[in-house]
mmCIF file of C-alpha atoms and ligand atoms in Angstrom:
data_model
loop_
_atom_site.group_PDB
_atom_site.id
_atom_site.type_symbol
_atom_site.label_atom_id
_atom_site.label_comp_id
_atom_site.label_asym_id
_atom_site.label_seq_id
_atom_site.Cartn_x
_atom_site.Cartn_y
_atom_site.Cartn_z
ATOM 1 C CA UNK A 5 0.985 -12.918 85.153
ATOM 2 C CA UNK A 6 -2.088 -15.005 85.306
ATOM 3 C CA UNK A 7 -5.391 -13.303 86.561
ATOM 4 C CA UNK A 8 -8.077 -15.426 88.590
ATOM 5 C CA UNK A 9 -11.264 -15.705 87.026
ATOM 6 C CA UNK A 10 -13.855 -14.028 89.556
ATOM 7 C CA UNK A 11 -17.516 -15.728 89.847
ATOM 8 C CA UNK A 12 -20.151 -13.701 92.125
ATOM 9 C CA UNK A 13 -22.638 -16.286 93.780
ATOM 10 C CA UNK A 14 -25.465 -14.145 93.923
ATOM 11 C CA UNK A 15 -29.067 -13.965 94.136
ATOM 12 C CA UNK A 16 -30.865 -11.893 96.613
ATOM 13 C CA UNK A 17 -33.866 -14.286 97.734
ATOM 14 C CA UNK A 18 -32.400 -16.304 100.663
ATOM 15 C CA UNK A 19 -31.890 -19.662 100.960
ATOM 16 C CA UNK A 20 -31.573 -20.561 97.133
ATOM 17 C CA UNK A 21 -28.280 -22.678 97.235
ATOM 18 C CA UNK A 22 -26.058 -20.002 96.761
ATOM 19 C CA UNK A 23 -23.596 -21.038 99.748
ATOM 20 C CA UNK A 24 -23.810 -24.888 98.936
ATOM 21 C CA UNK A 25 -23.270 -24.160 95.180
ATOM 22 C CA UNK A 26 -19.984 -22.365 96.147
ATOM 23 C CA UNK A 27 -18.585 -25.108 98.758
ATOM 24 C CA UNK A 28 -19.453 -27.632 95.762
ATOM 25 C CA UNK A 29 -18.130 -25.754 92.791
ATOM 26 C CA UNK A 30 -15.224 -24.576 94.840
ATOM 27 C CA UNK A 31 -14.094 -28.272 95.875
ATOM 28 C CA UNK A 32 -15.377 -29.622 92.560
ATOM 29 C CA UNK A 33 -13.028 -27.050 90.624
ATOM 30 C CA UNK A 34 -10.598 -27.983 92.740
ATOM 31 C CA UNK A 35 -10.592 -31.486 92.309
ATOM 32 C CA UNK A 36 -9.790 -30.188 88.292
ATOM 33 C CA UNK A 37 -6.284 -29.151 89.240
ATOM 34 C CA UNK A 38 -8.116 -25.837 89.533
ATOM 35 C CA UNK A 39 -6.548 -23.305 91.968
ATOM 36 C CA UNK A 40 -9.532 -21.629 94.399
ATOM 37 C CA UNK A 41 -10.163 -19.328 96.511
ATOM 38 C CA UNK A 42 -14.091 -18.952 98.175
ATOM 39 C CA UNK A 43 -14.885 -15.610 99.921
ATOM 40 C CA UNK A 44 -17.442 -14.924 101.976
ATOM 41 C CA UNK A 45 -19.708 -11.915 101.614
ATOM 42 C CA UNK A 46 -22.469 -12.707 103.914
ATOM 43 C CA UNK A 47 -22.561 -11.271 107.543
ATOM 44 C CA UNK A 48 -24.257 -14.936 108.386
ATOM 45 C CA UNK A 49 -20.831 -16.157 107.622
ATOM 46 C CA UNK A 50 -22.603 -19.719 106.726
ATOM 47 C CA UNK A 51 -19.488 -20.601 104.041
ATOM 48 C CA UNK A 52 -16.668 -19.372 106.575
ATOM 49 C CA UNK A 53 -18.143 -21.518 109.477
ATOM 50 C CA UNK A 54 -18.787 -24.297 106.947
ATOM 51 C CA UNK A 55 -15.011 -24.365 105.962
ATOM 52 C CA UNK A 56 -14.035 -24.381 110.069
ATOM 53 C CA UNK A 57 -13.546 -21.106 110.770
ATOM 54 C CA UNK A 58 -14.467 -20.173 114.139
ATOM 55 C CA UNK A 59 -13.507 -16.498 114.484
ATOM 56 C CA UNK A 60 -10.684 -16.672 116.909
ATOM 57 C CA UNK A 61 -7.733 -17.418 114.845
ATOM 58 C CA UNK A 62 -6.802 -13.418 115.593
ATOM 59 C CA UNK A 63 -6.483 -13.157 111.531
ATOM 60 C CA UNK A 64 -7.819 -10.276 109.413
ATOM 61 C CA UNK A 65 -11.482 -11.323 107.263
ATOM 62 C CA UNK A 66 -13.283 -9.769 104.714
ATOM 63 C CA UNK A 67 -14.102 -6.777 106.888
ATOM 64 C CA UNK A 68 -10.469 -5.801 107.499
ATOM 65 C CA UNK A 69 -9.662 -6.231 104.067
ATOM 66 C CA UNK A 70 -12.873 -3.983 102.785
ATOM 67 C CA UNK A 71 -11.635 -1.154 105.710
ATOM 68 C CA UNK A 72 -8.071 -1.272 104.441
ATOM 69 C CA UNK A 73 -9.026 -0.712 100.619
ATOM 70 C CA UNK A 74 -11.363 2.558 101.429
ATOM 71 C CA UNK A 75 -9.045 3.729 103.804
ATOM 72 C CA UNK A 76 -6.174 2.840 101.851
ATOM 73 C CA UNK A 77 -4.261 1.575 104.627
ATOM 74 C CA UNK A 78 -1.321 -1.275 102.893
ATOM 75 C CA UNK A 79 -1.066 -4.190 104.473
ATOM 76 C CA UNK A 80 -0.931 -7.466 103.138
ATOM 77 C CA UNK A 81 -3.767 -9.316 102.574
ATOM 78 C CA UNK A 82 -2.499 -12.753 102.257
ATOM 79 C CA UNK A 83 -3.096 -12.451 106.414
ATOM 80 C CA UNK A 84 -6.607 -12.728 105.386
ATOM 81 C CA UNK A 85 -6.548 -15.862 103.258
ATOM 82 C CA UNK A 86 -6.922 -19.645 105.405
ATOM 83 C CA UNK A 87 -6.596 -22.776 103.608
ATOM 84 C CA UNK A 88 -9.195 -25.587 104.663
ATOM 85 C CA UNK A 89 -9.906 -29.387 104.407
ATOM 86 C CA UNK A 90 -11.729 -28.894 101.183
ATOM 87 C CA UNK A 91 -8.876 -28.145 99.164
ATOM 88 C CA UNK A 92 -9.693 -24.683 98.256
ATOM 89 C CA UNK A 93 -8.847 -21.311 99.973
ATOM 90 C CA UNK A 94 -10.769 -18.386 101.345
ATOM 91 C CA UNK A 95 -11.357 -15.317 103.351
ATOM 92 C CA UNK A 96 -14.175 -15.230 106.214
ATOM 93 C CA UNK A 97 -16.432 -12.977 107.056
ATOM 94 C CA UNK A 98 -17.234 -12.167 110.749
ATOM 95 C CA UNK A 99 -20.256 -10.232 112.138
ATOM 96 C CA UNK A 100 -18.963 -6.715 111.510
ATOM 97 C CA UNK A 101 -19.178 -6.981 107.823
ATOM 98 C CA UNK A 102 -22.849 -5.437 108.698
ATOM 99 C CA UNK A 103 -21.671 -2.561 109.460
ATOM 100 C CA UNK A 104 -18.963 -2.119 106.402
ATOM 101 C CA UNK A 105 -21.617 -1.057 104.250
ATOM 102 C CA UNK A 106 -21.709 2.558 105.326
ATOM 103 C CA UNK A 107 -17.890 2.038 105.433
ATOM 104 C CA UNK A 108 -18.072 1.091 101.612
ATOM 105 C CA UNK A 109 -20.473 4.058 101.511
ATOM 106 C CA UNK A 110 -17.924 6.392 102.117
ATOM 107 C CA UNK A 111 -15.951 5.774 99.279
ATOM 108 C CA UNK A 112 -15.742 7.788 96.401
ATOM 109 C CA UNK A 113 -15.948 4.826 93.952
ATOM 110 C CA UNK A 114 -18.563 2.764 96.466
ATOM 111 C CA UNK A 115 -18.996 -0.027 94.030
ATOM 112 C CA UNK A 116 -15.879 -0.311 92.861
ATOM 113 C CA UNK A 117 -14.194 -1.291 96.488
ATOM 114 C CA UNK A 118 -13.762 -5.090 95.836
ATOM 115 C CA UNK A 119 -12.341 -3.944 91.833
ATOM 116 C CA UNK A 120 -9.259 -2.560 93.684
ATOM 117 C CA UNK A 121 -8.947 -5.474 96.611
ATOM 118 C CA UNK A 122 -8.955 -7.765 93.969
ATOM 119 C CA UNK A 123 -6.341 -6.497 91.712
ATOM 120 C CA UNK A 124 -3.593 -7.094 94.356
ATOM 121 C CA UNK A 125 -1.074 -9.751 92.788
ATOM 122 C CA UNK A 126 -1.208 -11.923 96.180
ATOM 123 C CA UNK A 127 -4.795 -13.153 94.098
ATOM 124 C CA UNK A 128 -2.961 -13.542 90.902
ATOM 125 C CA UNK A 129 -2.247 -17.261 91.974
ATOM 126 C CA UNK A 130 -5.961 -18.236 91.708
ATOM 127 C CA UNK A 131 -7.530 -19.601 89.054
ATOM 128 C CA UNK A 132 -11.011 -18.891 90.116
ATOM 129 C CA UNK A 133 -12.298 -16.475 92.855
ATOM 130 C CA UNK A 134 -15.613 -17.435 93.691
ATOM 131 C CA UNK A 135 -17.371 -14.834 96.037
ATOM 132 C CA UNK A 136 -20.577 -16.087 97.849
ATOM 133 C CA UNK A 137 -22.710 -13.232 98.361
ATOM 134 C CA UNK A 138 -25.660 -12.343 100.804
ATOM 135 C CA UNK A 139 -29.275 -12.122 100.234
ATOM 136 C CA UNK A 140 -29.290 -8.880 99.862
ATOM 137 C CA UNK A 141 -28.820 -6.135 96.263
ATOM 138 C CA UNK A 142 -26.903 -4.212 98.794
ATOM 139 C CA UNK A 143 -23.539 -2.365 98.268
ATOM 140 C CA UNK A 144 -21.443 -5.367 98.876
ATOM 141 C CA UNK A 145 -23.078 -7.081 96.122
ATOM 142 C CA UNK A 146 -23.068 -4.397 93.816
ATOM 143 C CA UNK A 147 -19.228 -4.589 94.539
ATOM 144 C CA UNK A 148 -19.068 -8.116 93.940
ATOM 145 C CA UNK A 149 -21.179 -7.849 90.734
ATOM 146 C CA UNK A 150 -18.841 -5.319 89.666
ATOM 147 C CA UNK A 151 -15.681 -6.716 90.213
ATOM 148 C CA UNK A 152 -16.756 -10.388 89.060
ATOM 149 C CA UNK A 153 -15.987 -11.669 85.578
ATOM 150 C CA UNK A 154 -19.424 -13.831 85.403
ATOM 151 C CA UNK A 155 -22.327 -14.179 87.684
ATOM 152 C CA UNK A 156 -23.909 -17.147 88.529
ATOM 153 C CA UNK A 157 -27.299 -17.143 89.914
ATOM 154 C CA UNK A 158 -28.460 -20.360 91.770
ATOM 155 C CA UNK A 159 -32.332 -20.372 91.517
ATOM 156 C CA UNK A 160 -34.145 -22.571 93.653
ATOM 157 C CA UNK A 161 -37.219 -24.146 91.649
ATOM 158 C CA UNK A 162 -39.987 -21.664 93.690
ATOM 159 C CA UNK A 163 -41.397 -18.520 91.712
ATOM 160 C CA UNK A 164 -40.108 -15.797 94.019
ATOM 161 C CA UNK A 165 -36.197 -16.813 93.287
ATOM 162 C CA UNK A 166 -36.713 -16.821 89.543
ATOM 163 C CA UNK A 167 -38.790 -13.484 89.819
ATOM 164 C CA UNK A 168 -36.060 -11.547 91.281
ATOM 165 C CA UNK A 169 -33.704 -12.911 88.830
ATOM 166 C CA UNK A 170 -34.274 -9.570 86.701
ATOM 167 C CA UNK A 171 -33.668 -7.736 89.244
ATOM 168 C CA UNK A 172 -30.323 -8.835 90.017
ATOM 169 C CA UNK A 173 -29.556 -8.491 86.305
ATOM 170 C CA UNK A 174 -30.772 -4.953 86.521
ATOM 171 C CA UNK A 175 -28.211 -4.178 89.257
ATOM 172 C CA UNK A 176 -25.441 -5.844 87.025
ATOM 173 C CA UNK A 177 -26.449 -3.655 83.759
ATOM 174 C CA UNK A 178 -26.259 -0.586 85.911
ATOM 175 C CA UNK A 179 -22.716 -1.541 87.624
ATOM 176 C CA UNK A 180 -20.991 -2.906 84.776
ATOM 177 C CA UNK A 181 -22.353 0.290 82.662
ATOM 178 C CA UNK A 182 -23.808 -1.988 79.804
ATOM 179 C CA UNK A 183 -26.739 -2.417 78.168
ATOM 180 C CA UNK A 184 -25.259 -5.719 76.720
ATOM 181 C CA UNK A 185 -24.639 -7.684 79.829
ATOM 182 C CA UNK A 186 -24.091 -11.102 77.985
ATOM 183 C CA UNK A 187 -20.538 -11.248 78.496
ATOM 184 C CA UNK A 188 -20.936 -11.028 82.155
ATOM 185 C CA UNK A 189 -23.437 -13.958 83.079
ATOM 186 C CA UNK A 190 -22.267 -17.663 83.319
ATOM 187 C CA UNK A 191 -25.159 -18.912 83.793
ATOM 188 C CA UNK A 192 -28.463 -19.799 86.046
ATOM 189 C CA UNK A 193 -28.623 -23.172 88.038
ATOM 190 C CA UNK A 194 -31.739 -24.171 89.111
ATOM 191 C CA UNK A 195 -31.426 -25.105 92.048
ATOM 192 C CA UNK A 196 -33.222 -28.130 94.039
ATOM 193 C CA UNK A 197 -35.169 -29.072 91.536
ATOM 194 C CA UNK A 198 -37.686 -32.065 92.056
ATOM 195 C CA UNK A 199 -38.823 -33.292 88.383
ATOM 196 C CA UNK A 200 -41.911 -35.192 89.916
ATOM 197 C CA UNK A 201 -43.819 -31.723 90.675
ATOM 198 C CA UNK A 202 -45.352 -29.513 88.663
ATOM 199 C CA UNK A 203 -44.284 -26.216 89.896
ATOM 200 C CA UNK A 204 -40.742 -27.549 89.868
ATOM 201 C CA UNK A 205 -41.752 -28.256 86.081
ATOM 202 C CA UNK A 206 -43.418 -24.853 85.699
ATOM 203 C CA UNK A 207 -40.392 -23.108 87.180
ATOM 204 C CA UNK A 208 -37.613 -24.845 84.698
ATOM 205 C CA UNK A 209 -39.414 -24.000 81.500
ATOM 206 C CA UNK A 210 -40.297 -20.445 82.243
ATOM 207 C CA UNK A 211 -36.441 -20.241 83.015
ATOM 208 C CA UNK A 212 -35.803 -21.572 79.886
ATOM 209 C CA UNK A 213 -38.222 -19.443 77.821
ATOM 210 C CA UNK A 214 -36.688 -16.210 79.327
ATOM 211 C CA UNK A 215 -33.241 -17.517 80.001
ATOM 212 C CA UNK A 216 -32.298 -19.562 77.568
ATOM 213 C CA UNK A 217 -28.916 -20.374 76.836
ATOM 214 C CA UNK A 218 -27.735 -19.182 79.985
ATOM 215 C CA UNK A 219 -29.718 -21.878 81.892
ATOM 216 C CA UNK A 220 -26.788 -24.471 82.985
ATOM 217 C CA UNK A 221 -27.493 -27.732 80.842
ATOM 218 C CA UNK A 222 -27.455 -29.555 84.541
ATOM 219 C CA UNK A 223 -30.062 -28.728 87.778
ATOM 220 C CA UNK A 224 -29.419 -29.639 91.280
ATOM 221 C CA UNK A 225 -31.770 -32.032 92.358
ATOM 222 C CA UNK A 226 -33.679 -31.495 95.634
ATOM 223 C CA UNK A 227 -32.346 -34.583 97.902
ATOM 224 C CA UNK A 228 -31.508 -35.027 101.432
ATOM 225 C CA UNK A 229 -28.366 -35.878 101.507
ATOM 226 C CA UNK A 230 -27.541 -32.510 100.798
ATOM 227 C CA UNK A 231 -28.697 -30.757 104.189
ATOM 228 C CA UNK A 232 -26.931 -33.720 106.111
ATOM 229 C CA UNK A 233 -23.150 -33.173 104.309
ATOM 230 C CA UNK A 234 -24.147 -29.092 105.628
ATOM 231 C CA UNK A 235 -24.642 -30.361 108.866
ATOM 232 C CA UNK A 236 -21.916 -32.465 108.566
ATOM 233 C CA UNK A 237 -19.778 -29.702 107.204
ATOM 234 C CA UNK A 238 -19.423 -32.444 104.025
ATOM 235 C CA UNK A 239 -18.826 -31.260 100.296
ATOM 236 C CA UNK A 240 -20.785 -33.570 97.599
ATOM 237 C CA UNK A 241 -18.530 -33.629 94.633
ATOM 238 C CA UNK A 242 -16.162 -35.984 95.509
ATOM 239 C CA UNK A 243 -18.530 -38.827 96.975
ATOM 240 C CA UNK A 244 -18.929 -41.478 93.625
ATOM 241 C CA UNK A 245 -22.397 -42.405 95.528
ATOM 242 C CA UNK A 246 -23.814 -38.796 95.742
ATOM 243 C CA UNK A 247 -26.495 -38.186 92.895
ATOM 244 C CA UNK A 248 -26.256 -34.263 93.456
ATOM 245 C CA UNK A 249 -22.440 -34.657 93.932
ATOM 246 C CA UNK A 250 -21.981 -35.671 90.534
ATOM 247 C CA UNK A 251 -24.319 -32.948 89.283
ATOM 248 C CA UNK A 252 -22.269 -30.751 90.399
ATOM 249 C CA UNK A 253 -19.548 -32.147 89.017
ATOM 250 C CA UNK A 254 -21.646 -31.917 86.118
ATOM 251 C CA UNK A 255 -22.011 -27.857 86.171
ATOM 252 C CA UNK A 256 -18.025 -28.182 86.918
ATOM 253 C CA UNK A 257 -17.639 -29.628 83.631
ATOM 254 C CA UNK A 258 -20.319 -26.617 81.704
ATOM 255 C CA UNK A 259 -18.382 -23.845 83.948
ATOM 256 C CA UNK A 260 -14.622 -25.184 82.631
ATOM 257 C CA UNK A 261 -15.816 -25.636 78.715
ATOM 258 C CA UNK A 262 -17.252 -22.285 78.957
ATOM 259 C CA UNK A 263 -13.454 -20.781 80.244
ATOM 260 C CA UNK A 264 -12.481 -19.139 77.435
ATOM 261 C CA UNK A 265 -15.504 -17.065 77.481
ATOM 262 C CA UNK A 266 -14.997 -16.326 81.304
ATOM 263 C CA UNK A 267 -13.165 -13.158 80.092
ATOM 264 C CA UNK A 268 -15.167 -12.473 77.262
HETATM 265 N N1 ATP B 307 -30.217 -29.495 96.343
HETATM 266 C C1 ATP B 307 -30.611 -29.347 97.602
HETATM 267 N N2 ATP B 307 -31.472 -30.249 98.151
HETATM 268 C C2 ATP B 307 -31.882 -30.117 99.448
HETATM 269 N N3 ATP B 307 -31.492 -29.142 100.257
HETATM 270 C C3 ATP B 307 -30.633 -28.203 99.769
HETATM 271 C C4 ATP B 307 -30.159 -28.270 98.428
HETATM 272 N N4 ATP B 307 -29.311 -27.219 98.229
HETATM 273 C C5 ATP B 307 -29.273 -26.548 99.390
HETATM 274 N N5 ATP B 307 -30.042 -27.130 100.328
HETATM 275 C C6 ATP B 307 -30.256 -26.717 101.722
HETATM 276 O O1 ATP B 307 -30.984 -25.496 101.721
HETATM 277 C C7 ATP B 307 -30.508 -24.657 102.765
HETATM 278 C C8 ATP B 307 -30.095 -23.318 102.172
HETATM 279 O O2 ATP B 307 -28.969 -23.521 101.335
HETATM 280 P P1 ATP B 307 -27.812 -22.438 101.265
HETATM 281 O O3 ATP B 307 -27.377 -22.031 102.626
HETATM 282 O O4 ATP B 307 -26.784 -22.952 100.341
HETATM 283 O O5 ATP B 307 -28.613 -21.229 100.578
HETATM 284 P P2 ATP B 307 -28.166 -19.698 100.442
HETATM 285 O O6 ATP B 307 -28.772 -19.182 99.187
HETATM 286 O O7 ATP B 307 -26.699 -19.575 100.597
HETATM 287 O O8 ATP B 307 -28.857 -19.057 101.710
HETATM 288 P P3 ATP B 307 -28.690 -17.545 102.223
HETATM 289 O O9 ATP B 307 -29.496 -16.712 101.288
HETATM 290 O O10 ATP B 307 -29.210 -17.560 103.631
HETATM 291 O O11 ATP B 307 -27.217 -17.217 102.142
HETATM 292 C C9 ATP B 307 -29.376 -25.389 103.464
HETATM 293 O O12 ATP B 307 -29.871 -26.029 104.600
HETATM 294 C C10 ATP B 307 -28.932 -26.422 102.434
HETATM 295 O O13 ATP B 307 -28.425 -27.611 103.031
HETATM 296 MG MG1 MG B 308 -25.551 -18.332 101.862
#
């Protein structure tokens, strides 16, 4: 049986793209033939409410599905998965995922909570699992980072998200028990990138100088148009007219030729 590929969103600096670079490589995977399914990690629940969810369809979220793995309760989780407009899948999150963390605390394995929920067959039918995670190096992001295949680490072009970029790489050494974390990082996007500054300039090279290879090819570029399709509750990649549409599209591309590596 096939196994979906999982991709943790993460960096813990807020506001770096991480929740718009999951709506857009979700749908853009998607519009591949690609089989998705976004979850969302974040108390804010910005994806969830993005992708229509309004909390009072009665169904289980994230937070029922994190309870029922520590308290090994069976019941099936495909009551947790909604399908939206977008083509792709996912699981909300609801407010009282802040207060699963000393739930997850409890747990004998406490990292390795989402590693279980995950290998239930009902996710089998994915091709990707993309989890978007909070701004936090919490214990729900140390279980995403452990149960995800790759990372990928959206860093907005400002000195303060590429600084804590080691940081988040320390917490994925220490979870996936590796000195050699290579196998687990897809990649950094810089993230709203404008190439007329210099700091913007400053910012891309010292990611490549310390980065290098894993730096996606492609940046996002800092326009508009992207913080009216989130109000609009819009994804980019399949607008023709939308510069940072098709540079998404563009990552899209880098994240499928790298597939047979997702495992690796
Ligand atoms: N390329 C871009 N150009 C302009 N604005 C952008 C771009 N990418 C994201 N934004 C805007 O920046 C804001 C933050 O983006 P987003 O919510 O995706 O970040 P985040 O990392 O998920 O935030 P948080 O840490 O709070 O979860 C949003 O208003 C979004 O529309
Ligand atoms: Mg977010």
């Amino acid at each position: 049986m096939k196994k979906a590929k999982i991709i943790a969103v993460a960096n813990q600096k807020g506001g770096v793209a991480k929740t718009t670079t999951v709506i857009n490589i979700g749908a853009g995977l998607a519009l591949k033939d690609k089989k998705v399914l976004l979850v969302d990690t974040d108390n804010q629940s910005h994806l969830s409410r993005f992708l229509g969810y309004d909390g009072t369809d009665g169904n289980p979220t994230i937070s029922e599905l994190i309870f029922q793995t520590v308290s090994k309760v069976k019941k099936p989780v495909s009551e947790a998965i909604r399908k939206s407009e977008l083509g792709v899948d996912y699981i909300p999150s609801n407010f009282m995922l802040a207060g699963i963390i000393s739930i997850l605390g409890t747990d004998s394995d406490s990292t390795g909570v989402f590693s279980r929920l995950f290998s239930d067959g009902t996710f089998d039918k994915y091709d990707y699992i993309i989890i978007d995670c909070p701004p936090t190096l919490d214990l729900l992001v140390s279980n995403a980072l452990k149960a995800c295949d790759k990372v990928l680490i959206p860093v907005q072009s400002d000195y303060w998200a590429y600084e804590g970029v080691d940081q988040l790489l320390a917490t994925l050494q220490r979870v996936k028990q590796t000195n050699d974390i290579k196998p687990y990082v897809l990649g950094m996007l810089v993230t709203m990138f404008n190439k007329r500054t210099n700091s913007a300039k400053a910012i891309m090279e010292a990611m490549n100088e310390s980065y290098g290879s894993f730096v996606f090819e492609n940046a996002i570029a800092f326009r508009d148009e992207v913080k009216v399709a989130t109000i609009e509750h819009k994804s980019l990649v399949g607008k023709k007219s939308s510069v940072t549409g098709q540079q998404y599209m563009a990552v899209v591309d880098e994240i499928i030729g790298k597939e047979g590596q997702v495992n690796g």
